[in-house]
Amino acid sequence: MLRTLLRRRKESLAIEDVTVVDKPGMRRAVAATAIGNTMEWFDFGVYAYVAVTLGRVFFPADDPATQVVATFATFAVAFLVRPLGGLVFGPLGDRIGRRRVLSTTMIMMAAGTFAVGLLPGYSEIGFAAPLLLLACRVVQGFSTGGEYAGATTYIAEFAPDQRRGFLGSWLDFGTFIGYSLGSGLVTVLTAAIGETGMVEWGWRVPFLVAGPLGLIGLYMRLRLEETPAFQQEAERAAEAAEAAEAHGDTVPVEEARQSGRGRLKEIFTRHWEAMLICMGLVLLYNVTNYMVTSYLPTYMTSTLGQDATTAQVLVLGTMLFVVLAITVVGRGSDRWGRRPLFLFGSLGLVALAIPAVLLIRAGGVLMPAIGCLLLGAMLVTFAGTSAATLPALFPTRLRYGALSISYNLSVSLFGGTTPLLASWLVATTHNTLVPAFYLMAAGVIGLIATLFLHETAGKPLRGSGPMVETEEEARTTVAESRTEAGRHARDVWIRLRHPWAGAGHREEEDEE
């Protein structure tokens, strides 16, 4: 009994256990990671909006539907290699640091996107053209495998606990800014030079713009410092290695634990439940995201026969709505919690997916605009919350790797394949409500994952101490910790003297 109670005793924090955030460093971290996401999603926005054009340039077929499916198949291939990128870059980021890996992924993403703009078409080099396009997509997908998980990890480890939702939402703000810039550029080009001009040369322009964007992002990332959480974890690992070296028989054990293989084994054996929750939430977010951003423009034009410019403007307007609302949602998640927002969004997706698609299918401008905004409202619920929720599922020493693997597995299997599967199902079944059914299934899976999610708003990341903005907040946190530790010490003493008196508190302590 005594041994059990002493194990449950909570120690109070010392002032050195609380990290006061470096505000200039925090702002640089948010800006540099957000611009990487802007770069990534600029490419996705461009690719989604020129999918029909790329089909004509790179794939020989008389059937426009076949060209679209082939284009989205190439789009999906990039997602199939993302888990490989996650397996390489994730554990590497946990070993050598977040900053260096994020700089590498930035270079690869920019190079892969820029190269697409230089490729010759099928009419010039035949089947080598789609193969080269595929190679560029593989480079993009491999690098992206380490991008989003690293960026969310970096921001989460720099953000104070009480503002992690708000600051994390700026990462996905960059996502939708990038998509809006890419899709907006394609819309303006299409209106200016027409579809014929786009097929002849206009499609190259958005991809070539990626080069300067990538250089700007790389410059910003090279100026970053390593996160406080990673530095603290590295110091603990060094101390553990020194202690292990003092006992020569334990050195191999510690080396195996710190190796890439050892980390992967620990991720899959000890954190599989968190990985499943992560994959469910990522599926919910990314199926909605890719359905709206990547498939909806093609669905409205190729399937429903609506005007291309109108469809592009409606989806672009939806993205601008998400941009305006996303940081508000992020701030709300700090106040109300992550779970309530995910519950609201997943239930809303199940209930509103069919009405939204029916409105989009109605034709005209007003009804489709309302349908797009309904989907955008569900999307922003996930987009404004995910960057703060997902990193908190894993401990510091494994965060980058575990998040990279689970995130990219889910995106590659369910998110990135959404445009391909949706277009194939619509072409096969001739049922234009397929996108709604697809979204409803994602909502159900996301709801199940959310029910198993523990609330993390306002709490320190696993494996890290509290993060605050000011010295005053640090002192307050230490004082509150001492009060909490004193209360637990009192409860232990009461139980030692009167074991029956504390029976009612055991369940509460176990939960804490």
Coordinates of C-alpha atoms in Angstrom, one line a residue, residues 35-47 75 79 82 109 144 148 171-172 174-183 285-286 289-290 293-294 319 407:
I35 CA 6.0 29.2 -46.1
G36 CA 7.0 25.6 -46.6
N37 CA 3.4 24.5 -46.5
T38 CA 2.6 27.4 -48.8
M39 CA 5.1 26.0 -51.3
E40 CA 3.7 22.5 -51.0
W41 CA 0.1 23.5 -51.5
F42 CA 0.8 26.0 -54.2
D43 CA 1.9 23.0 -56.2
F44 CA -1.3 21.1 -55.3
G45 CA -3.5 24.0 -56.2
V46 CA -1.9 24.4 -59.5
Y47 CA -2.0 20.6 -60.2
F75 CA -1.2 12.9 -58.7
F79 CA 1.2 10.1 -52.1
R82 CA 5.1 9.7 -49.0
M109 CA 10.0 20.2 -53.0
T144 CA 6.6 16.0 -48.6
Y148 CA 4.1 18.5 -42.8
L171 CA 0.8 26.4 -40.6
D172 CA -2.5 25.4 -42.3
G174 CA 0.0 28.8 -45.2
T175 CA -1.5 25.6 -46.7
F176 CA -4.6 27.4 -48.0
I177 CA -2.7 30.6 -48.9
G178 CA -0.5 28.4 -51.1
Y179 CA -3.5 26.7 -52.6
S180 CA -5.3 30.0 -53.2
L181 CA -2.2 31.5 -54.9
G182 CA -1.7 28.5 -57.1
S183 CA -5.4 28.2 -58.1
Y285 CA -9.0 16.1 -42.5
N286 CA -7.3 15.1 -45.7
N289 CA -9.3 18.7 -47.9
Y290 CA -8.5 16.8 -51.1
T293 CA -9.3 21.4 -53.1
S294 CA -8.2 18.8 -55.7
M319 CA -10.4 28.6 -49.9
Y407 CA 0.4 11.0 -41.0

